[in-house]
PDB file of C-alpha atoms in Angstrom:
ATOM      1  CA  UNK A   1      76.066  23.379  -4.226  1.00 86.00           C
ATOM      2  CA  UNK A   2      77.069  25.470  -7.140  1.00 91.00           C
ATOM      3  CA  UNK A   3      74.503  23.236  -9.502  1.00 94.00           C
ATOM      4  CA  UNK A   4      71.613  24.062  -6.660  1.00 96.00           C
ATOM      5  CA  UNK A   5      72.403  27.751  -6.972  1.00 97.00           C
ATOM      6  CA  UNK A   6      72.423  28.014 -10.864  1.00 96.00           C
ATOM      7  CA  UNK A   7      69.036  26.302 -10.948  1.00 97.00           C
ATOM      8  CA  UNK A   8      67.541  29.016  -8.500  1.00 98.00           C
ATOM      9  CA  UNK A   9      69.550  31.624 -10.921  1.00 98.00           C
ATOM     10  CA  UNK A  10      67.733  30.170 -13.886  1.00 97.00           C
ATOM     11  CA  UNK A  11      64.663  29.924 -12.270  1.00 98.00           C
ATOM     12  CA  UNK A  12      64.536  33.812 -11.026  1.00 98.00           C
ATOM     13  CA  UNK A  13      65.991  35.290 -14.515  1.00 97.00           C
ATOM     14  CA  UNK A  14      63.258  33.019 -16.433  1.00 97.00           C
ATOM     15  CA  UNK A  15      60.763  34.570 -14.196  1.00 96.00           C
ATOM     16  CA  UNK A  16      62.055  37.979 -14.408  1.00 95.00           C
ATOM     17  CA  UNK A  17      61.918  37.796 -18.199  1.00 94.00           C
ATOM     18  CA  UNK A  18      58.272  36.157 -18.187  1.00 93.00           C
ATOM     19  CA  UNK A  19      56.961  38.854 -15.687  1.00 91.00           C
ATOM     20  CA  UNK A  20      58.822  41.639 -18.040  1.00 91.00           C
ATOM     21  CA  UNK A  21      56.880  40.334 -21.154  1.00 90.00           C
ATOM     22  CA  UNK A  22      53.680  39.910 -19.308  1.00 88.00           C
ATOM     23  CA  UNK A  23      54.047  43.461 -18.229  1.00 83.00           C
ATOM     24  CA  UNK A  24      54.616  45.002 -22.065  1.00 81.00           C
ATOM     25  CA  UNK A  25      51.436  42.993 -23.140  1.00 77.00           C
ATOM     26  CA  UNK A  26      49.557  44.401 -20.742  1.00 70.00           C
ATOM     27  CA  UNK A  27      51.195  48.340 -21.026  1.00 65.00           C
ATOM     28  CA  UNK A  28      50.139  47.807 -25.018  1.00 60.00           C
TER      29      UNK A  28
END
């Protein structure tokens, strides 16, 4: 259960930071 819920963590902070970086390259 707890594994399940890290991995969905993980995914959503990996694609926060991706979709933050894509967002500076694009403001500059």
């Amino acid at each position: 259960m707890w594994f399940f819920i890290g991995i969905i963590i993980g995914a959503l902070v990996l694609g926060f930071i991706w979709w933050l970086r894509r967002k500076n390259l694009n403001l500059t």
